[in-house]
Short mmCIF file of C-alpha atoms and ligand atoms in Angstrom, two decimals:
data_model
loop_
_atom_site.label_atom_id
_atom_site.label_comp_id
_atom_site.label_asym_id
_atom_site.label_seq_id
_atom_site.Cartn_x
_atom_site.Cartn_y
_atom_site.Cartn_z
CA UNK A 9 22.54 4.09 -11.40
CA UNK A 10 19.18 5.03 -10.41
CA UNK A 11 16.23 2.03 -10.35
CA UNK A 12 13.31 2.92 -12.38
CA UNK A 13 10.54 2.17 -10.06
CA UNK A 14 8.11 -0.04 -13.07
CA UNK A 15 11.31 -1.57 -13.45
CA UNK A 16 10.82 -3.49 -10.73
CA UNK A 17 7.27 -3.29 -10.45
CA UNK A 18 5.84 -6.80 -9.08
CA UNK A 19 4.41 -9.12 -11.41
CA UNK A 20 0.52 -10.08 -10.83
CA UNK A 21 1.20 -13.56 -9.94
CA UNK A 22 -2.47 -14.63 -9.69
CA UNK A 23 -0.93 -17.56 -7.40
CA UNK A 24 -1.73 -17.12 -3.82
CA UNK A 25 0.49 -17.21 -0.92
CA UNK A 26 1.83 -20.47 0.18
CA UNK A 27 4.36 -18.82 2.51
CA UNK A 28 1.86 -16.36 3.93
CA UNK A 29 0.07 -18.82 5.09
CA UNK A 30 2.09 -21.33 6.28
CA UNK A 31 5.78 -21.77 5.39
CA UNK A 32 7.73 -19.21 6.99
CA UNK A 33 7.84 -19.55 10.68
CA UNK A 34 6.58 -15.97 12.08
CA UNK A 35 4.12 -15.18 14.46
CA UNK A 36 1.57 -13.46 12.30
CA UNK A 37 1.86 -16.34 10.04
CA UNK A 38 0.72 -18.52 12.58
CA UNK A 39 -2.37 -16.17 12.98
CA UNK A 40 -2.78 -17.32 9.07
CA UNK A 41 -3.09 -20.52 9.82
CA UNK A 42 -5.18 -20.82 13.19
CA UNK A 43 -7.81 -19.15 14.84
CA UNK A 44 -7.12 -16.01 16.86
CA UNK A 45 -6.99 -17.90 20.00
CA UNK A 46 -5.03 -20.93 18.89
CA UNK A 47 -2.40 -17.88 17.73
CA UNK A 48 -2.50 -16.42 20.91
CA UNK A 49 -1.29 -19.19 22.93
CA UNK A 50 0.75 -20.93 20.33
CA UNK A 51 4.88 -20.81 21.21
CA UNK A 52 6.91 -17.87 20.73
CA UNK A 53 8.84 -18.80 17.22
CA UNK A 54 11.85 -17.07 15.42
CA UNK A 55 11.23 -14.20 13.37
CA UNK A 56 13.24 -15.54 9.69
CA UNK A 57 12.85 -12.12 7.70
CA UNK A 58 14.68 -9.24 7.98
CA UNK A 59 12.88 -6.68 10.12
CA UNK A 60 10.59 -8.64 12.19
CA UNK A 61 10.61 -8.65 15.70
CA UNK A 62 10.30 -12.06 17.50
CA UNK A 63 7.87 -13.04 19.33
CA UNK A 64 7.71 -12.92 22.83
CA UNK A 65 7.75 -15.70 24.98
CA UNK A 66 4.32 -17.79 25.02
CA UNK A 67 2.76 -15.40 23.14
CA UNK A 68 2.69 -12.79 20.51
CA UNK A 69 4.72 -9.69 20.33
CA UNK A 70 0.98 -7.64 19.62
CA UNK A 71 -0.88 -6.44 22.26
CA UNK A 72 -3.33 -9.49 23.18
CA UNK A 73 -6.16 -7.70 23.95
CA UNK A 74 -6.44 -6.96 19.84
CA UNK A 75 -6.99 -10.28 18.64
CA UNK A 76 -4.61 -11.14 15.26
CA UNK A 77 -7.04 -10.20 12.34
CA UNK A 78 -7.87 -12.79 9.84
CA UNK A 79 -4.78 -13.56 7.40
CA UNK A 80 -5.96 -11.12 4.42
CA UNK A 81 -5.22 -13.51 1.92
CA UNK A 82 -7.12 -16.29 3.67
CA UNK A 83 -10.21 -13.85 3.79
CA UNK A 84 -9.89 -13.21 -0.02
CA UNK A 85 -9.66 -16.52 -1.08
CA UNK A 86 -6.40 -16.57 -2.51
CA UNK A 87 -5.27 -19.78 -4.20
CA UNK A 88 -1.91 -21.29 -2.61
CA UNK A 89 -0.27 -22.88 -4.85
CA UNK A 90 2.11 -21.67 -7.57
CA UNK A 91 3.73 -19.30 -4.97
CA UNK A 92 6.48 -17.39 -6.41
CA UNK A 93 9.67 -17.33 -4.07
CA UNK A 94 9.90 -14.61 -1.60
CA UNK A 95 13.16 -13.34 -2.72
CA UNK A 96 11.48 -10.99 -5.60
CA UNK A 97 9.69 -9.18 -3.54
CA UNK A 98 12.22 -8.73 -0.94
CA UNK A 99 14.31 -6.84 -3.65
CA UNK A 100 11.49 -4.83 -4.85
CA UNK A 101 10.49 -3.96 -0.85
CA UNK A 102 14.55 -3.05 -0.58
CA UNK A 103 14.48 -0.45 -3.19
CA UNK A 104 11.24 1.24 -2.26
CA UNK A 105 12.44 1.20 1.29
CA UNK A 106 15.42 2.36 0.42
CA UNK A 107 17.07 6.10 2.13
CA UNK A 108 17.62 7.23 -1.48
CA UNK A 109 14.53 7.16 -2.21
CA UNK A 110 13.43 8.68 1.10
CA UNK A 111 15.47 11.75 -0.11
CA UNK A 112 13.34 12.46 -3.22
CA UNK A 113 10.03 10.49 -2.31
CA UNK A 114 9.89 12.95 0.72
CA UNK A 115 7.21 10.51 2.75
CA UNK A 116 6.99 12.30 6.16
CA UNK A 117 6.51 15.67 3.99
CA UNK A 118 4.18 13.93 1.99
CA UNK A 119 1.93 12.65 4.95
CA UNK A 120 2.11 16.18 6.40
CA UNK A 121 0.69 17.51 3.33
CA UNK A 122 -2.45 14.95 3.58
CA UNK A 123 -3.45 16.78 6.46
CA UNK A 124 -4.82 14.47 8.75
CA UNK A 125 -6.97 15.15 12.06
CA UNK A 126 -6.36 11.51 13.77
CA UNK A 127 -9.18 10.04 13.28
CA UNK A 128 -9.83 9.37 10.38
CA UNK A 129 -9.92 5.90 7.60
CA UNK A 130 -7.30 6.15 5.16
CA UNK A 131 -7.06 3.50 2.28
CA UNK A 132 -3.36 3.11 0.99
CA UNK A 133 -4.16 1.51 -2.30
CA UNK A 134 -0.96 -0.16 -3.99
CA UNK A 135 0.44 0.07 -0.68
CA UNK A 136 3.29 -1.92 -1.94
CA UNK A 137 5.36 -2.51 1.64
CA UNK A 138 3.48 -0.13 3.67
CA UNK A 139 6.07 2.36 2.86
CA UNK A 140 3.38 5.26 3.53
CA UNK A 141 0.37 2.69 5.33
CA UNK A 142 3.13 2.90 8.60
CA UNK A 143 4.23 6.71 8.71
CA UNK A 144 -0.50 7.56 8.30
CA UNK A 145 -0.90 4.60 10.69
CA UNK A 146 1.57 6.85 13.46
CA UNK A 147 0.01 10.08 12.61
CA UNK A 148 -4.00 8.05 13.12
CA UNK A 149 -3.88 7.86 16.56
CA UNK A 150 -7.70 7.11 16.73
CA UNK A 151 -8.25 6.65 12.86
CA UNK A 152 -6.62 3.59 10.99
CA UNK A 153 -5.33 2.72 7.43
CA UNK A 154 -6.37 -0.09 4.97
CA UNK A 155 -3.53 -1.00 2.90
CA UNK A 156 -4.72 -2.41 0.08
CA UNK A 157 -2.35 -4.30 -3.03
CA UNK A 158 -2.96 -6.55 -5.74
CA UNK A 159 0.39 -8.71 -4.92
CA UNK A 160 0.01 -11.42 -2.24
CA UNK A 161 3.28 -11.17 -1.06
CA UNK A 162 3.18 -7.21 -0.37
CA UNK A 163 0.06 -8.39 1.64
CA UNK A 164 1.05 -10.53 4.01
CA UNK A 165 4.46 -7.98 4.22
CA UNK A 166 2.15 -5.44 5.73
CA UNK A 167 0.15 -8.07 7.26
CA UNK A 168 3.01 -9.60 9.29
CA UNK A 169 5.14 -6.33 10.20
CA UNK A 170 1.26 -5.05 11.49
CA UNK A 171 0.84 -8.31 13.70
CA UNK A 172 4.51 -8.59 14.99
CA UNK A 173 5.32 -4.88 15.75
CA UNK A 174 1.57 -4.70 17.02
CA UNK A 175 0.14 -2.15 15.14
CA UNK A 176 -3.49 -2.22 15.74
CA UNK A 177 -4.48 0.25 13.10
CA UNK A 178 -3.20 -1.12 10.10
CA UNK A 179 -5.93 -3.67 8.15
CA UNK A 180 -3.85 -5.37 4.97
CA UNK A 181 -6.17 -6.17 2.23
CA UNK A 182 -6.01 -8.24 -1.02
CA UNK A 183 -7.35 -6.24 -3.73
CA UNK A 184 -8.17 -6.88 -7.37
CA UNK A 185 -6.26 -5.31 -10.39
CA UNK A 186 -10.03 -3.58 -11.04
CA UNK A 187 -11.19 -3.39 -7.87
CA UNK A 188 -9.36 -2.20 -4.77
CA UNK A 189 -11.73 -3.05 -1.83
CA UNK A 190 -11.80 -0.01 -0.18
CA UNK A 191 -14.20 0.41 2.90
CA UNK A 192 -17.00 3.26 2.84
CA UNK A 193 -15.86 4.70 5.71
CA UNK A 194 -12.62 6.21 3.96
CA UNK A 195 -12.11 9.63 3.97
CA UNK A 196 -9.22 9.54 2.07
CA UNK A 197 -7.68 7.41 -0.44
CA UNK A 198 -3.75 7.66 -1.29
CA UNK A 199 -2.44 6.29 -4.01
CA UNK A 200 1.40 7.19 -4.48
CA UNK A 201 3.08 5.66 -7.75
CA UNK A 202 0.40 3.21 -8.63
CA UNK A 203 -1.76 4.80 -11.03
CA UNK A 204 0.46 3.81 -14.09
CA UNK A 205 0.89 0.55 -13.14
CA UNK A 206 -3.21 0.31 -13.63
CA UNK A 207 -4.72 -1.34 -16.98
CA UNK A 208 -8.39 0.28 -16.69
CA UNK A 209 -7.81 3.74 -15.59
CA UNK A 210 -10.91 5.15 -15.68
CA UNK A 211 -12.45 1.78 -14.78
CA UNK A 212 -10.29 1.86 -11.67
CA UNK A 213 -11.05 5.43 -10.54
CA UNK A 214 -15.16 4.67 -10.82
CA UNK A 215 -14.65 2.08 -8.61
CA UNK A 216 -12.86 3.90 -6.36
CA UNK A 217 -15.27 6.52 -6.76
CA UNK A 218 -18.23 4.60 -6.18
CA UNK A 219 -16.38 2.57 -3.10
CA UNK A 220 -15.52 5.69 -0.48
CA UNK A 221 -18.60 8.00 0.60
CA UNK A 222 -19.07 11.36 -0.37
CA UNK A 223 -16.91 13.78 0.96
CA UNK A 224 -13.91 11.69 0.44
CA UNK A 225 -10.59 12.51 -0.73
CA UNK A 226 -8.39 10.68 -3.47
CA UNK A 227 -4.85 11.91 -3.11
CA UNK A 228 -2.56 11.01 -6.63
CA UNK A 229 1.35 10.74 -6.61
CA UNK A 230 2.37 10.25 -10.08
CA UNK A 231 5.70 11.43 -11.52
CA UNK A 232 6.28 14.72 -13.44
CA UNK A 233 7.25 14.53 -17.09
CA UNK A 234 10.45 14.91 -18.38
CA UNK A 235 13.92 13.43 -18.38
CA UNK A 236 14.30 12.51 -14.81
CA UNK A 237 16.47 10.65 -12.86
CA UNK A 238 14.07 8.70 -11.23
CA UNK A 239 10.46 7.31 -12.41
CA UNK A 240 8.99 5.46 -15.14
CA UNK A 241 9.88 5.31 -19.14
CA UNK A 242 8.12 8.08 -20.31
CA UNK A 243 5.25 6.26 -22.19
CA UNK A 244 4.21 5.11 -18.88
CA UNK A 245 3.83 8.55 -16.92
CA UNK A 246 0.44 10.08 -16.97
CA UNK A 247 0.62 13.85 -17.48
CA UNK A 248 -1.57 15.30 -14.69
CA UNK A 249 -3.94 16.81 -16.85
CA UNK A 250 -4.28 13.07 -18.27
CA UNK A 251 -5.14 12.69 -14.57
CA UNK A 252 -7.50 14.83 -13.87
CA UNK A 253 -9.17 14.30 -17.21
CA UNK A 254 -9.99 10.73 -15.60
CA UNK A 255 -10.94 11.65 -12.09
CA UNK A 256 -13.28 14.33 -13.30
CA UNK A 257 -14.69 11.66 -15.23
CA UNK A 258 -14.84 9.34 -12.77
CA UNK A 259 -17.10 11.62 -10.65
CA UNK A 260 -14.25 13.36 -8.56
CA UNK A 261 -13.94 17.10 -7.95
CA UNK A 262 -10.30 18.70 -8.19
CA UNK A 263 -9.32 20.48 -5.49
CA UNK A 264 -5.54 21.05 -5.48
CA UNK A 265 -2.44 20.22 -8.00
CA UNK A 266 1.08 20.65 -6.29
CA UNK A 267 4.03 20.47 -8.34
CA UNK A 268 6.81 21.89 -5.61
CA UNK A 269 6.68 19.76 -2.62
CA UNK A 270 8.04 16.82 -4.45
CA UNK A 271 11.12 16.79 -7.06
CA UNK A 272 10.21 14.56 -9.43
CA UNK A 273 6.72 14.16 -8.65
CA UNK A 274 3.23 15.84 -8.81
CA UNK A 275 0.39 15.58 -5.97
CA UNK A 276 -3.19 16.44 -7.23
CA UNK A 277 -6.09 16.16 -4.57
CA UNK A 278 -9.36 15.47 -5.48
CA UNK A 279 -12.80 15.12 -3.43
CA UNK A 280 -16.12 13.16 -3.53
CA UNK A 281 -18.86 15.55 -3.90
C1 SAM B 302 5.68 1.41 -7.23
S1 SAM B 302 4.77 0.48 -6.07
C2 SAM B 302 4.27 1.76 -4.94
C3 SAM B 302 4.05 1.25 -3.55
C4 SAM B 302 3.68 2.33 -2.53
N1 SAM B 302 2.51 3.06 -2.91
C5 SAM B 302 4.84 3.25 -2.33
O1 SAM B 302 4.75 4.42 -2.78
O2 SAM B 302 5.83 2.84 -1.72
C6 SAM B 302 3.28 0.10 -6.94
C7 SAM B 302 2.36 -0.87 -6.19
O3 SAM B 302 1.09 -0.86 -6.86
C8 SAM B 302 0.57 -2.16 -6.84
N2 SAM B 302 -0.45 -2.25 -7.89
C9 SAM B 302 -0.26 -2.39 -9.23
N3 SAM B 302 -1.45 -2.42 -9.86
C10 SAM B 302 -2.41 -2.28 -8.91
C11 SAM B 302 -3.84 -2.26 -8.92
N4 SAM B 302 -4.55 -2.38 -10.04
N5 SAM B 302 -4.50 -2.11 -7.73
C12 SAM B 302 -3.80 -1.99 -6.58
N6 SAM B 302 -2.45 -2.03 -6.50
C13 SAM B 302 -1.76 -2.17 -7.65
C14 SAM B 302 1.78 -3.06 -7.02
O4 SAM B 302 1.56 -4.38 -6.60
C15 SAM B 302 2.83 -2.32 -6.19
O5 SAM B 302 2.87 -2.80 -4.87
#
């Protein structure tokens, strides 16, 4: 039976991350918990999650000469306690992993499509596991993505798989449900099946808007109407011209609407002025 992604959406758990910083022994959580050079030349530990590759021995399995960035969740200030178990997530992070939903969510196509030169910023906003923050970061050879979520524990997943498989170019960032901390120097924003998870729509596409520098593009996955298998209930999906309606407001100019490259889901493309 097919999942419907909101289904499974992750609660806002406004708690914090007790195991990203501290409980789970990984090498990019010890980067959490020390300073970069204390991480550096702490032991080589056992990876405990599926995925992660061990450290190697005396040191980390990232290339030293990038020092381990700040744990994200650290830097935002998130509160530690009250940490929901890991468990929740790891379901949610199985099905959008998942190779049935590779067949319909189409994710190397849909990077293609972005059209990226290699240098440039790219924020993933509700970047979830880094589904699509890995496949721009391989494709950004000189560039490098943000990936920015609202749940801790999606965080520190991107986070951790960054700092173990040492990928230099991915930055994981804590956002806010109304604000997603996106750097200035992004020249595009992607956001792929998060829009109707968002409370403030318009609220949340001014800040965007007002976040990335002009010339930027905001890239919008959201899924097509109709009885499909896959996707939200229906009174969650935003028609596009709902969409549009609210980037146009927002300040954004709308450059493209594609309705063929995905089957259950529409890509609009819009553009700072
Ligand atoms: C269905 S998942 C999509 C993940 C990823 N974009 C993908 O396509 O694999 C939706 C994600 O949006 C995040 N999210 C929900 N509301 C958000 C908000 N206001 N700002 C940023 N992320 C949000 C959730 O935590 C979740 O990780």
């Amino acid at each position: 039976m097919p999942i419907a992604m909101s289904a499974l959406a992750p609660r806002r758990s406004g708690t914090g991350a007790l195991a990203a910083c501290g409980v789970i022994a990984i090498a990019s959580l010890v980067a959490c918990k020390e300073s970069p050079k204390a991480a550096q030349q702490a032991p080589a530990v056992a990876a405990s999650e599926p995925g992660a590759t061990p450290a190697v021995s005396g040191r980390h399995a990232h290339d030293p000469a990038h020092p381990p960035i700040d744990c994200p969740l650290r830097e935002a200030g998130a509160d530690h306690h009250g940490h929901r178990p890991f468990d929740d997530v790891k379901k949610y992070a199985a099905f959008l992993e998942s190779p049935e939903r590779a067949a319909w969510q189409k994710p190397d196509e849909l990077v293609g499509f972005v059209g990226l030169k290699g240098d440039e910023v790219v924020a993933d906003v509700g970047a979830g596991t880094g589904y699509f923050t890995f496949r721009f970061a391989k494709v950004l050879p000189r560039g490098k993505v943000i990936a920015s979520d609202i749940e801790p524990e999606m965080v520190r997943h991107i986070h951790h798989k960054a700092m173990t498989e040492g990928i230099p170019n991915v930055q994981a960032v804590l956002g806010a449900p109304d604000d997603p901390r996106i750097p200035s120097t992004a020249g595009v924003v992607f956001v792929c099946d998060v829009l109707h998870h968002v409370q403030d729509q318009l609220g949340w596409l001014k800040k965007i808007h007002q976040e990335v520098g002009a010339g930027a593009r905001l890239i919008v996955v959201e899924f097509k109407d109709g009885d499909l298998p896959q996707g939200p209930p229906k009174s969650m999906k935003i028609p596009s011209e709902q969409v549009t309606a609210l980037a146009t407001q927002a300040g954004f100019k709308k450059l493209t609407e594609d309705t063929k490259l995905l089957p259950y889901q529409y890509v609009l493309t819009f553009q700072k002025p």
